[in-house]
Amino acid sequence: VQLVPLADQLINRAAELAADDALRGADAVYVSVALEHRCALVSLDREQRERAAHRVRSLTPDQAVAEIRATSS
C-alpha cells in the first residue's frame, strides 16, 4: 500500500476522466492514480472496472490475487 498525494495534475486528470468516461468522482481519482503509477486498477466495482477498462488494466481482487500467486510460483 502506498499513500498518494492528490496533486493538481492528478485531480485535473480525474476530473477529465469523470467527464469523459462517466465515472464517479472518487472512481475517477482511483483510475487517475492507476494511470499515473502504471499499475492495474483492482476493484470490486464492476461498473468502475468496465468504464475504466479502455484506459487502464482493470481486475477484480480475485483476479489480482490469482495473478500474484501465478507469478510467485
Short mmCIF file of N, CA and C in Angstrom, two decimals:
data_model
loop_
_atom_site.label_atom_id
_atom_site.label_comp_id
_atom_site.label_asym_id
_atom_site.label_seq_id
_atom_site.Cartn_x
_atom_site.Cartn_y
_atom_site.Cartn_z
N VAL A 1 0.85 -1.18 0.00
CA VAL A 1 0.00 0.00 0.00
C VAL A 1 0.89 1.23 0.00
N GLN A 2 0.53 2.19 -0.82
CA GLN A 2 1.29 3.44 -0.91
C GLN A 2 0.31 4.60 -0.86
N LEU A 3 0.57 5.56 0.00
CA LEU A 3 -0.24 6.77 0.04
C LEU A 3 0.19 7.68 -1.09
N VAL A 4 -0.78 8.22 -1.82
CA VAL A 4 -0.50 9.07 -2.97
C VAL A 4 -1.10 10.44 -2.71
N PRO A 5 -0.26 11.49 -2.70
CA PRO A 5 -0.81 12.84 -2.51
C PRO A 5 -1.65 13.24 -3.73
N LEU A 6 -2.71 13.96 -3.47
CA LEU A 6 -3.60 14.37 -4.55
C LEU A 6 -3.12 15.70 -5.14
N ALA A 7 -2.12 15.61 -5.98
CA ALA A 7 -1.56 16.79 -6.63
C ALA A 7 -2.53 17.32 -7.68
N ASP A 8 -2.36 18.57 -8.04
CA ASP A 8 -3.26 19.21 -9.01
C ASP A 8 -3.37 18.43 -10.31
N GLN A 9 -2.25 17.94 -10.83
CA GLN A 9 -2.25 17.21 -12.09
C GLN A 9 -3.14 15.96 -11.99
N LEU A 10 -3.02 15.24 -10.89
CA LEU A 10 -3.81 14.03 -10.68
C LEU A 10 -5.30 14.37 -10.58
N ILE A 11 -5.62 15.42 -9.87
CA ILE A 11 -7.02 15.84 -9.72
C ILE A 11 -7.60 16.32 -11.04
N ASN A 12 -6.80 17.07 -11.80
CA ASN A 12 -7.28 17.55 -13.10
C ASN A 12 -7.55 16.39 -14.06
N ARG A 13 -6.66 15.40 -14.05
CA ARG A 13 -6.88 14.22 -14.89
C ARG A 13 -8.13 13.48 -14.43
N ALA A 14 -8.32 13.36 -13.13
CA ALA A 14 -9.50 12.68 -12.60
C ALA A 14 -10.78 13.39 -13.04
N ALA A 15 -10.77 14.71 -13.02
CA ALA A 15 -11.95 15.47 -13.47
C ALA A 15 -12.24 15.19 -14.93
N GLU A 16 -11.21 15.14 -15.76
CA GLU A 16 -11.39 14.83 -17.18
C GLU A 16 -11.92 13.41 -17.37
N LEU A 17 -11.36 12.47 -16.62
CA LEU A 17 -11.82 11.08 -16.72
C LEU A 17 -13.28 10.96 -16.29
N ALA A 18 -13.64 11.64 -15.23
CA ALA A 18 -15.02 11.59 -14.75
C ALA A 18 -15.97 12.09 -15.83
N ALA A 19 -15.62 13.18 -16.47
CA ALA A 19 -16.47 13.75 -17.52
C ALA A 19 -16.49 12.88 -18.77
N ASP A 20 -15.31 12.41 -19.19
CA ASP A 20 -15.22 11.65 -20.44
C ASP A 20 -15.78 10.24 -20.34
N ASP A 21 -15.62 9.61 -19.18
CA ASP A 21 -15.97 8.19 -19.05
C ASP A 21 -17.13 7.93 -18.11
N ALA A 22 -17.82 8.97 -17.71
CA ALA A 22 -18.97 8.85 -16.82
C ALA A 22 -18.62 8.11 -15.52
N LEU A 23 -17.44 8.45 -14.99
CA LEU A 23 -17.01 7.87 -13.71
C LEU A 23 -17.42 8.78 -12.57
N ARG A 24 -17.73 8.18 -11.42
CA ARG A 24 -17.96 8.97 -10.22
C ARG A 24 -16.64 9.61 -9.80
N GLY A 25 -16.71 10.67 -9.04
CA GLY A 25 -15.51 11.42 -8.67
C GLY A 25 -14.42 10.57 -8.05
N ALA A 26 -14.75 9.82 -7.00
CA ALA A 26 -13.73 9.00 -6.33
C ALA A 26 -13.22 7.91 -7.26
N ASP A 27 -14.10 7.32 -8.06
CA ASP A 27 -13.68 6.30 -9.01
C ASP A 27 -12.68 6.87 -10.01
N ALA A 28 -12.92 8.09 -10.46
CA ALA A 28 -12.01 8.74 -11.41
C ALA A 28 -10.64 9.00 -10.76
N VAL A 29 -10.63 9.30 -9.48
CA VAL A 29 -9.35 9.50 -8.78
C VAL A 29 -8.56 8.19 -8.77
N TYR A 30 -9.22 7.08 -8.48
CA TYR A 30 -8.53 5.78 -8.47
C TYR A 30 -7.97 5.44 -9.84
N VAL A 31 -8.73 5.71 -10.89
CA VAL A 31 -8.25 5.45 -12.25
C VAL A 31 -7.06 6.35 -12.56
N SER A 32 -7.15 7.60 -12.17
CA SER A 32 -6.05 8.54 -12.39
C SER A 32 -4.78 8.08 -11.68
N VAL A 33 -4.91 7.59 -10.46
CA VAL A 33 -3.75 7.08 -9.73
C VAL A 33 -3.17 5.85 -10.44
N ALA A 34 -4.02 4.95 -10.90
CA ALA A 34 -3.54 3.76 -11.61
C ALA A 34 -2.78 4.16 -12.88
N LEU A 35 -3.30 5.13 -13.60
CA LEU A 35 -2.61 5.62 -14.80
C LEU A 35 -1.27 6.25 -14.45
N GLU A 36 -1.27 7.08 -13.44
CA GLU A 36 -0.06 7.79 -13.03
C GLU A 36 1.05 6.82 -12.62
N HIS A 37 0.67 5.73 -11.95
CA HIS A 37 1.65 4.78 -11.44
C HIS A 37 1.80 3.55 -12.32
N ARG A 38 1.13 3.57 -13.46
CA ARG A 38 1.21 2.48 -14.45
C ARG A 38 0.97 1.12 -13.81
N CYS A 39 -0.14 1.04 -13.09
CA CYS A 39 -0.49 -0.21 -12.44
C CYS A 39 -1.96 -0.53 -12.74
N ALA A 40 -2.35 -1.73 -12.40
CA ALA A 40 -3.72 -2.15 -12.62
C ALA A 40 -4.65 -1.52 -11.59
N LEU A 41 -5.88 -1.31 -12.00
CA LEU A 41 -6.95 -0.90 -11.10
C LEU A 41 -7.58 -2.18 -10.56
N VAL A 42 -7.59 -2.34 -9.25
CA VAL A 42 -8.19 -3.52 -8.63
C VAL A 42 -9.40 -3.04 -7.85
N SER A 43 -10.58 -3.55 -8.23
CA SER A 43 -11.82 -3.06 -7.63
C SER A 43 -12.91 -4.11 -7.68
N LEU A 44 -13.76 -4.09 -6.67
CA LEU A 44 -14.97 -4.92 -6.69
C LEU A 44 -16.09 -4.27 -7.50
N ASP A 45 -15.93 -3.00 -7.83
CA ASP A 45 -16.97 -2.22 -8.52
C ASP A 45 -16.95 -2.53 -10.01
N ARG A 46 -17.89 -3.37 -10.45
CA ARG A 46 -17.95 -3.79 -11.85
C ARG A 46 -18.08 -2.60 -12.79
N GLU A 47 -18.94 -1.67 -12.44
CA GLU A 47 -19.15 -0.50 -13.30
C GLU A 47 -17.86 0.30 -13.46
N GLN A 48 -17.14 0.50 -12.39
CA GLN A 48 -15.87 1.22 -12.45
C GLN A 48 -14.88 0.48 -13.35
N ARG A 49 -14.75 -0.83 -13.16
CA ARG A 49 -13.82 -1.60 -13.99
C ARG A 49 -14.18 -1.51 -15.46
N GLU A 50 -15.46 -1.63 -15.77
CA GLU A 50 -15.90 -1.59 -17.17
C GLU A 50 -15.65 -0.22 -17.79
N ARG A 51 -15.96 0.84 -17.07
CA ARG A 51 -15.79 2.18 -17.61
C ARG A 51 -14.32 2.58 -17.74
N ALA A 52 -13.46 2.00 -16.93
CA ALA A 52 -12.04 2.34 -16.96
C ALA A 52 -11.22 1.40 -17.84
N ALA A 53 -11.79 0.30 -18.27
CA ALA A 53 -11.02 -0.76 -18.94
C ALA A 53 -10.29 -0.30 -20.20
N HIS A 54 -10.82 0.68 -20.90
CA HIS A 54 -10.13 1.13 -22.12
C HIS A 54 -8.95 2.04 -21.80
N ARG A 55 -8.79 2.44 -20.56
CA ARG A 55 -7.69 3.33 -20.16
C ARG A 55 -6.62 2.63 -19.33
N VAL A 56 -7.06 1.68 -18.51
CA VAL A 56 -6.14 1.03 -17.57
C VAL A 56 -6.59 -0.43 -17.39
N ARG A 57 -5.64 -1.29 -17.13
CA ARG A 57 -5.96 -2.69 -16.87
C ARG A 57 -6.80 -2.76 -15.60
N SER A 58 -7.94 -3.45 -15.68
CA SER A 58 -8.89 -3.46 -14.57
C SER A 58 -9.17 -4.90 -14.15
N LEU A 59 -8.96 -5.18 -12.87
CA LEU A 59 -9.10 -6.53 -12.34
C LEU A 59 -9.99 -6.55 -11.09
N THR A 60 -10.60 -7.69 -10.86
CA THR A 60 -11.25 -7.92 -9.57
C THR A 60 -10.15 -8.30 -8.58
N PRO A 61 -10.42 -8.20 -7.28
CA PRO A 61 -9.41 -8.65 -6.31
C PRO A 61 -9.03 -10.12 -6.51
N ASP A 62 -10.01 -10.98 -6.81
CA ASP A 62 -9.70 -12.39 -7.05
C ASP A 62 -8.75 -12.57 -8.22
N GLN A 63 -8.97 -11.82 -9.30
CA GLN A 63 -8.08 -11.90 -10.45
C GLN A 63 -6.67 -11.43 -10.09
N ALA A 64 -6.58 -10.35 -9.32
CA ALA A 64 -5.28 -9.82 -8.93
C ALA A 64 -4.52 -10.82 -8.06
N VAL A 65 -5.22 -11.43 -7.10
CA VAL A 65 -4.58 -12.43 -6.22
C VAL A 65 -4.12 -13.63 -7.03
N ALA A 66 -4.93 -14.08 -7.97
CA ALA A 66 -4.56 -15.22 -8.82
C ALA A 66 -3.31 -14.91 -9.62
N GLU A 67 -3.21 -13.70 -10.15
CA GLU A 67 -2.02 -13.30 -10.92
C GLU A 67 -0.78 -13.25 -10.02
N ILE A 68 -0.94 -12.73 -8.82
CA ILE A 68 0.19 -12.66 -7.89
C ILE A 68 0.67 -14.07 -7.55
N ARG A 69 -0.28 -14.95 -7.28
CA ARG A 69 0.09 -16.33 -6.95
C ARG A 69 0.77 -17.02 -8.12
N ALA A 70 0.27 -16.76 -9.33
CA ALA A 70 0.85 -17.40 -10.52
C ALA A 70 2.28 -16.95 -10.76
N THR A 71 2.57 -15.68 -10.50
CA THR A 71 3.92 -15.17 -10.72
C THR A 71 4.86 -15.50 -9.56
N SER A 72 4.29 -15.85 -8.41
CA SER A 72 5.11 -16.18 -7.24
C SER A 72 5.56 -17.64 -7.26
N SER A 73 4.90 -18.44 -8.06
CA SER A 73 5.22 -19.89 -8.07
C SER A 73 6.39 -20.20 -8.97
#
